[in-house]
Coordinates of C-alpha atoms in Angstrom, one line a residue:
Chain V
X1149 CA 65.4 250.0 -23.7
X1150 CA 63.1 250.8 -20.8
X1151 CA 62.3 254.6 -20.6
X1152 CA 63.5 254.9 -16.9
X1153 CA 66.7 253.9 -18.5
X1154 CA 66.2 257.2 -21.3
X1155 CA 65.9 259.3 -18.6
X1156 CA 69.1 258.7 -17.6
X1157 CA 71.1 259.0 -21.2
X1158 CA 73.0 262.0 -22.3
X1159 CA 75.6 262.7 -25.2
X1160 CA 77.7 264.5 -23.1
X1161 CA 80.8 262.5 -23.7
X1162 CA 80.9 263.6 -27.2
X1163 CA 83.8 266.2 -27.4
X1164 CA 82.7 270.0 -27.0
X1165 CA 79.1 268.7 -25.9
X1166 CA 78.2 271.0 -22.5
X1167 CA 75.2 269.3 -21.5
X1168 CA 73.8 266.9 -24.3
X1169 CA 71.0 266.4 -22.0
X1170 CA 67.8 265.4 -22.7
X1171 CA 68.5 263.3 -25.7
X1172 CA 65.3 264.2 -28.7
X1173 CA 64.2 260.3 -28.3
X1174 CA 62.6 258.3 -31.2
X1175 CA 60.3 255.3 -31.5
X1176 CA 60.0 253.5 -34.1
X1177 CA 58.9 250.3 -32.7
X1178 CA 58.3 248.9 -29.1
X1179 CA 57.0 246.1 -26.9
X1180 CA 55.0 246.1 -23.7
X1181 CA 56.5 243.7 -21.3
X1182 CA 54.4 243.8 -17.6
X1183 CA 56.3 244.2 -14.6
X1184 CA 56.1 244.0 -10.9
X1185 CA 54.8 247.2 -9.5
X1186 CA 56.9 249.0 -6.6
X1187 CA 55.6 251.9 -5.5
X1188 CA 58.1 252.4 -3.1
X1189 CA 60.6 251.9 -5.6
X1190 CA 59.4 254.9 -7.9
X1191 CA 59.2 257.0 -5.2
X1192 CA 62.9 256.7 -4.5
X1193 CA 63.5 257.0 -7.8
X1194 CA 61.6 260.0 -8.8
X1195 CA 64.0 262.7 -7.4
X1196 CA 67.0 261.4 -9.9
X1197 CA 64.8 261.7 -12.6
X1198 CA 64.5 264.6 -14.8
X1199 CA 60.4 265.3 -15.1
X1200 CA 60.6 267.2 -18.2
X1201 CA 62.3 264.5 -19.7
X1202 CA 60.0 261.8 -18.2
X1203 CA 56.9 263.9 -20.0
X1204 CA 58.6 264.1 -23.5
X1205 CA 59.2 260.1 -23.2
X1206 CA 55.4 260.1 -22.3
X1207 CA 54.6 261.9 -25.5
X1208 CA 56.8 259.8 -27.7
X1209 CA 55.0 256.5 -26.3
X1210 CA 51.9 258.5 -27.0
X1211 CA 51.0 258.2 -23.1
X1212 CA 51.2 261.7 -22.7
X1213 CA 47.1 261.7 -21.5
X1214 CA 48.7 259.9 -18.4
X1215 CA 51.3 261.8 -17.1
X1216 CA 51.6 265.5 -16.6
X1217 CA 53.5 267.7 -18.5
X1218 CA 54.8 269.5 -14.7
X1219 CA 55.9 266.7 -12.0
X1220 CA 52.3 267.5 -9.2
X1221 CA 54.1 267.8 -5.7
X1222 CA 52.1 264.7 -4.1
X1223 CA 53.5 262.2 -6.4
X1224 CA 53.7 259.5 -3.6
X1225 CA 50.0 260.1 -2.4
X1226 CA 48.8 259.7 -5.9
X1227 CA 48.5 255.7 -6.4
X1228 CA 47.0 255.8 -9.8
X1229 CA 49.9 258.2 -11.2
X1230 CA 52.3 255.5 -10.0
X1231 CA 51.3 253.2 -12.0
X1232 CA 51.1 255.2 -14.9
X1233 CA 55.1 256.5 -13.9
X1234 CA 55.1 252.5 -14.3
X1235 CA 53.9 251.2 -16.6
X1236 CA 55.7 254.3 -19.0
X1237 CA 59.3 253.4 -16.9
X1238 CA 59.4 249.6 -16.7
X1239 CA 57.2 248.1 -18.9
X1240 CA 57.4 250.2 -22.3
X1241 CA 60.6 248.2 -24.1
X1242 CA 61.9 250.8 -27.2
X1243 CA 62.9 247.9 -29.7
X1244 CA 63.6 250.2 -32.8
X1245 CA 64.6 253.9 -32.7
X1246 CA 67.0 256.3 -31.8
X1247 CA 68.5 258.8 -29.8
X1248 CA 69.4 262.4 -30.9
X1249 CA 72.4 264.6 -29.5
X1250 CA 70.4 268.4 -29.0
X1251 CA 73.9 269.6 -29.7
X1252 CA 75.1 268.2 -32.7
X1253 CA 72.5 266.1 -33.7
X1254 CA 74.5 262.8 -33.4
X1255 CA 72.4 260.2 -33.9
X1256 CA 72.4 257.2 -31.8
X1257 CA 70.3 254.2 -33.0
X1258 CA 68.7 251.7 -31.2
X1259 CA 68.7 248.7 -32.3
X1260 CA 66.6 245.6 -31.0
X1261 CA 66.0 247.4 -27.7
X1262 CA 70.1 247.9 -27.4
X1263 CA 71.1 251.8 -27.4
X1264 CA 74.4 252.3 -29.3
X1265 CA 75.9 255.1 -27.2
X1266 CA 79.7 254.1 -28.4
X1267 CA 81.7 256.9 -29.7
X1268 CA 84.2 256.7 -32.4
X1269 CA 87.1 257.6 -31.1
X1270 CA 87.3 261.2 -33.5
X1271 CA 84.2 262.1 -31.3
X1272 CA 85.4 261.9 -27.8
Chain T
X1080 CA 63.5 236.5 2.7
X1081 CA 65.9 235.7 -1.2
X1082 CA 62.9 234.7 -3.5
X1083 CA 65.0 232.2 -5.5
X1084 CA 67.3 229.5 -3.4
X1085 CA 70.8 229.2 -4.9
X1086 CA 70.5 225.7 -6.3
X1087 CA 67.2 227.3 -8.6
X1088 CA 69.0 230.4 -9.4
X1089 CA 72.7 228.1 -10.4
X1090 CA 70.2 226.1 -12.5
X1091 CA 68.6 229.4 -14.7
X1092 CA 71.8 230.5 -14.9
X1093 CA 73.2 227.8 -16.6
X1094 CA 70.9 228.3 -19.2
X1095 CA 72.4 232.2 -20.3
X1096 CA 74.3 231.7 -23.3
X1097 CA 78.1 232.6 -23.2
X1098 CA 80.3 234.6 -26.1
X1099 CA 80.4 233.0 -29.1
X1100 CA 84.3 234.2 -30.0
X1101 CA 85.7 235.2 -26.6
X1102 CA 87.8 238.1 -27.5
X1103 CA 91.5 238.6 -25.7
X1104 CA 91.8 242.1 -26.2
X1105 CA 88.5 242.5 -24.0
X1106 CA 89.5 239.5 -22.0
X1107 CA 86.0 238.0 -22.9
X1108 CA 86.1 235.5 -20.0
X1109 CA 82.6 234.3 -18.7
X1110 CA 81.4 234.5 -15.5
X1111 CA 80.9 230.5 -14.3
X1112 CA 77.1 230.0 -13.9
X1113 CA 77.8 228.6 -10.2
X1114 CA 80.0 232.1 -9.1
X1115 CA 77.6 234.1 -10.5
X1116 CA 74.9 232.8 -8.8
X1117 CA 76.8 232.3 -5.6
X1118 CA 77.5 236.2 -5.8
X1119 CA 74.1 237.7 -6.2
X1120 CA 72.9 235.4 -4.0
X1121 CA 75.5 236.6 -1.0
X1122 CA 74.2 240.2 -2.6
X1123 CA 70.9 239.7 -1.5
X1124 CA 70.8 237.0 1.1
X1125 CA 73.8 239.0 3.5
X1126 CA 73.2 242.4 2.4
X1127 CA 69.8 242.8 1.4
X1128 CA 71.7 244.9 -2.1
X1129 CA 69.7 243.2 -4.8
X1130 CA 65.8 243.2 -4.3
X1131 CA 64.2 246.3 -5.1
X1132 CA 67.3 247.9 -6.2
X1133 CA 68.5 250.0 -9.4
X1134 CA 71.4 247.8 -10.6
X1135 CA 74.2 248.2 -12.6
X1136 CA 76.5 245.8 -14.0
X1137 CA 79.5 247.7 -15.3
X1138 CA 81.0 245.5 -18.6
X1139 CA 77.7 243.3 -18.2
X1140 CA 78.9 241.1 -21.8
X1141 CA 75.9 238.1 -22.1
X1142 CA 74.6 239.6 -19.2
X1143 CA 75.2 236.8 -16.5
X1144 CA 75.3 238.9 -13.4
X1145 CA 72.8 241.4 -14.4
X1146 CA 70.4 237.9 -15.2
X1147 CA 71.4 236.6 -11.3
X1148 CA 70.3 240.4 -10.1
X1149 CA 67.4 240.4 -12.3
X1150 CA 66.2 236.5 -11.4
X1151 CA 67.0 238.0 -7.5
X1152 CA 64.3 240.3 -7.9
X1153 CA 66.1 243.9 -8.5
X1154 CA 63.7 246.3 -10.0
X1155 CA 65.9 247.4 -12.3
X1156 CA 69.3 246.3 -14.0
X1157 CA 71.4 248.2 -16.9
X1158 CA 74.4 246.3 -18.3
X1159 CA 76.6 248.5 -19.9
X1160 CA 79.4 246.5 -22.6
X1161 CA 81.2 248.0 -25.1
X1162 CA 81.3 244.8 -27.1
X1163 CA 78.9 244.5 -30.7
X1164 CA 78.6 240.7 -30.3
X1165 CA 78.3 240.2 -26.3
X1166 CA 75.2 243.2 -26.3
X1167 CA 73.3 241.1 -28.8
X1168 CA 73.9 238.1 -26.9
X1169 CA 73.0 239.7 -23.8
X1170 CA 69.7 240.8 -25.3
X1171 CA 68.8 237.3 -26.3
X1172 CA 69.3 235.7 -22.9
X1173 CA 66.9 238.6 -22.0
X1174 CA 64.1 238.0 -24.6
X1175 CA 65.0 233.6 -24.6
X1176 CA 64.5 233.7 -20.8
X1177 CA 61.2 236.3 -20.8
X1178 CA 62.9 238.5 -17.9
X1179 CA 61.3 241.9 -17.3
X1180 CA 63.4 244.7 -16.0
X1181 CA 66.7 244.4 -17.4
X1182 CA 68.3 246.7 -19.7
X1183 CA 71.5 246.7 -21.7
X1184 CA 73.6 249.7 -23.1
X1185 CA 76.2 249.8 -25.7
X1186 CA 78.7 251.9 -23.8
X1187 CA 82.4 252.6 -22.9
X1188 CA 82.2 251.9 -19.1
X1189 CA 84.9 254.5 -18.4
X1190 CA 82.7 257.1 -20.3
X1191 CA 79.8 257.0 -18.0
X1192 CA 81.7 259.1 -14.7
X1193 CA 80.3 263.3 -14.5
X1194 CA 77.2 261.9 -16.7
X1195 CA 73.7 261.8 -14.9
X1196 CA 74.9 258.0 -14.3
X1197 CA 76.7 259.8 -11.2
X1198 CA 75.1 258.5 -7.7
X1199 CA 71.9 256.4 -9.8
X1200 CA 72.4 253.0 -8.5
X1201 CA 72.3 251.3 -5.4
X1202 CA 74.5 248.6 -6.1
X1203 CA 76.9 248.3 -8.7
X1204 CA 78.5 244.3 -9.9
X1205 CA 81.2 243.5 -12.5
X1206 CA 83.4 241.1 -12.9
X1207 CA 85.8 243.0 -14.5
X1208 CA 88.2 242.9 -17.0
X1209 CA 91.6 241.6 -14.5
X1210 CA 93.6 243.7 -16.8
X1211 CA 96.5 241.8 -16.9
X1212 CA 98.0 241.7 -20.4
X1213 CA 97.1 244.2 -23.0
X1214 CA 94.4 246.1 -20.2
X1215 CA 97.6 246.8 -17.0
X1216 CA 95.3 248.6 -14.3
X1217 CA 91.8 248.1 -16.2
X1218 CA 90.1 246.6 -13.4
X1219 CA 91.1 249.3 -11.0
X1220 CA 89.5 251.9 -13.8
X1221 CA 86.6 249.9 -13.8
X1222 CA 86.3 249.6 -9.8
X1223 CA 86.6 253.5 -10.1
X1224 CA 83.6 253.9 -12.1
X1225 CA 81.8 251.7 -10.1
X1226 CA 82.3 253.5 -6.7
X1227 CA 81.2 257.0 -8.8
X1228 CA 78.2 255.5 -9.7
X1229 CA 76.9 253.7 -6.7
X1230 CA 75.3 254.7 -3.5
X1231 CA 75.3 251.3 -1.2
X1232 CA 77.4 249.0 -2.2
X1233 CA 80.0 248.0 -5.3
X1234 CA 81.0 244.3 -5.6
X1235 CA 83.7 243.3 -7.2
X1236 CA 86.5 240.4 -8.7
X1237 CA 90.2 240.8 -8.1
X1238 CA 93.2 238.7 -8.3
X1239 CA 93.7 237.7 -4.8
X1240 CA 97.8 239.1 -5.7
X1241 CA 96.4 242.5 -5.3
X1242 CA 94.5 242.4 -2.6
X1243 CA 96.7 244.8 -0.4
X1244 CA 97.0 247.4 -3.3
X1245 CA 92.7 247.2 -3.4
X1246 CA 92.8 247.5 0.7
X1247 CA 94.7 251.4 0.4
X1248 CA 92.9 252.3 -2.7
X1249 CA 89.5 251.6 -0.9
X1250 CA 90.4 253.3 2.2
X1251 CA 91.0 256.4 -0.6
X1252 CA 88.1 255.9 -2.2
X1253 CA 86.5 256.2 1.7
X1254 CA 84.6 252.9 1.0
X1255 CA 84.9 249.7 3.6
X1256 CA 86.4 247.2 1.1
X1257 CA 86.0 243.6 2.5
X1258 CA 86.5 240.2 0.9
X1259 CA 83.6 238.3 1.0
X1260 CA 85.2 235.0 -0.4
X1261 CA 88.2 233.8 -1.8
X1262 CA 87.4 231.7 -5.2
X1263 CA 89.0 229.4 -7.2
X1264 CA 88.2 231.0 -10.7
X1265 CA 88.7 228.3 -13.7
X1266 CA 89.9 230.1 -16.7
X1267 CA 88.2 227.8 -19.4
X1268 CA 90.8 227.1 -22.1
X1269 CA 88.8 230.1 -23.8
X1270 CA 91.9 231.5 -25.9
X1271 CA 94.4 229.7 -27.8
X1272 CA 97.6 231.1 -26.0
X1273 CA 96.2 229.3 -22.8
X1274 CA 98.4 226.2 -23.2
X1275 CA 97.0 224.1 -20.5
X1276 CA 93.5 222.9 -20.8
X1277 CA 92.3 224.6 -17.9
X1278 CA 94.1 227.0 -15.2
X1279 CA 92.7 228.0 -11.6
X1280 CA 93.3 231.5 -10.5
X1281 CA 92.9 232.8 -7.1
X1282 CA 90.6 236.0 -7.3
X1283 CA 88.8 237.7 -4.1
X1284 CA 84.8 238.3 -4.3
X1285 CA 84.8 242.3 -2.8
X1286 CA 82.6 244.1 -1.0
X1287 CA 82.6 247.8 -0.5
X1288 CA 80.2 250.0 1.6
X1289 CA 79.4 253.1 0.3
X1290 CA 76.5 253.7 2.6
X1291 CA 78.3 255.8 4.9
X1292 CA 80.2 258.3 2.5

């Protein structure tokens, strides 16, 4: 799991959940796998991401030296945070971990690099 | 300028492996190797909806179309399958074939409307379940989610019988539906109730525009 994906994941299906939003993320084990770099891209994508969530995945990877902890307002001038936003979006891959409702704690594991976000049908 | 030409991308294809024990209640048929790759292809070649792009492949099972969007050069692709066994084969095309920038999700696609999934992609795929026997009106459901969670573009397969009933329900939706081809889909004799060896059914390849909305 990729942690643009993560910034995108929320528990909020789970019945009586209001937000479940962001999800406390765990690593246990992950792979670096390099990827094209689009700036462009990240640009475009940077306003449906959530920044305070993009910084707590930053300090889970232990990459928070990289990435400030509030989003700077010249993002798309700043070519060397860029890459940074890349490398931490596309090319971390979260093999083991999990992902942890702020609500009711629900875990949901991942599992070599596949979120489990299916609910047992008591939950929804 | 499509990086890969169809004859490569048919030939990569053919190498993602399909479900192991198709299962009827999800309808667990694959996607042929040559339709997929004739799809993303159009996706990219006609419409320009692939390279680039955040993708989403809405009950993605080995991951056949997300692989064509992925080969096509989309930046990003999340497959989201409810199924145990089709996820972990999906992942293993993934790792076999070395392919950066392709994600998978263990998900109930008709969970993932009024989540932050809302408006993320710019072009949704599926071929989804034709909900037919024990899934009536699943494929609609699943078309439903798709235009929710797109901004450009949603493609589709239908059952050419219901084209008319997709034509109003796009116009609803305020998307321009349009069939992009009409296929001859061969239904491998996957399952056991499928008494002939192998049956040709005539489903429509959709388009719909989301760009304007």
């Amino acid at each position: 799991m990729k942690l643009s994906t993560y910034n995108f994941l929320t528990s909020m299906a789970i019945k009586g959940v209001k937000v479940g939003y962001p999800l406390k993320l765990t690593i246990n084990k992950k792979d670096v796998i390099e990827s094209e770099f689009n700036p462009v891209f990240i640009q475009r994508l940077l306003p449906k991401l959530d920044w305070s969530a993009v910084y707590s995945a930053a300090q889970v990877a232990e990459l928070a030296d990289d990435i400030p902890a509030a989003q700077p307002d010249n993002v798309a001038e700043d070519e060397q945070l860029l890459q940074r936003l890349h490398h931490l979006l596309f090319e971390i891959d979260v093999l083991e971990g999990q992902l942890e409702c702020p609500e009711t704690g629900r875990v949901f594991p991942i599992t070599d690099g596949i979120p489990n976000m299916l609910l047992n049908e008591d939950e929804v | 300028m499509t990086r890969l030409k169809l004859k490569k991308l048919e030939e990569y294809l053919q190498c993602v492996d399909g479900f192991e024990k198709p299962k009827l209640l999800l309808e667990q048929y694959p996607t042929p190797p040559h339709i997929a790759a004739c799809m993303t292809h159009c996706m990219q070649e006609q419409h320009d909806d692939i390279e680039g792009k955040l993708v989403a492949d809405l009950g993605s099972g080995c991951g056949m179309l997300s692989i064509g969007a992925t080969l096509l050069g989309a930046q990003l692709t999340i497959g989201f399958e409810l199924d145990d066994a089709a996820v972990d084969t999906f992942r293993q095309n993934v790792v076999d074939m070395e392919l950066p920038n392709v994600d998978c999700i263990r998900a109930d696609v008709l969970h993932l409307p009024g989540s932050k999934w809302d408006k993320a992609f710019d072009t949704v795929v599926m071929n989804p379940p034709f909900g037919t026997k024990h899934n009536a009106g699943m494929d609609m459901r699943f078309l439903d989610v798709g235009m929710r969670l797109a901004t450009g573009a949603v493609y589709s397969l239908h059952k050419t019988s219901t084209r008319a009933y997709i034509q109003k329900k796009s116009k609803e939706w305020g998307a321009r539906g349009k069939v992009v081809a009409e296929l001859r889909y061969n239904l491998e004799a996957s399952y056991k109730f499928h008494k002939q060896k192998s049956k040709d059914i005539e489903v429509d390849f959709w388009r719909f525009d989301l760009s304007e909305l």
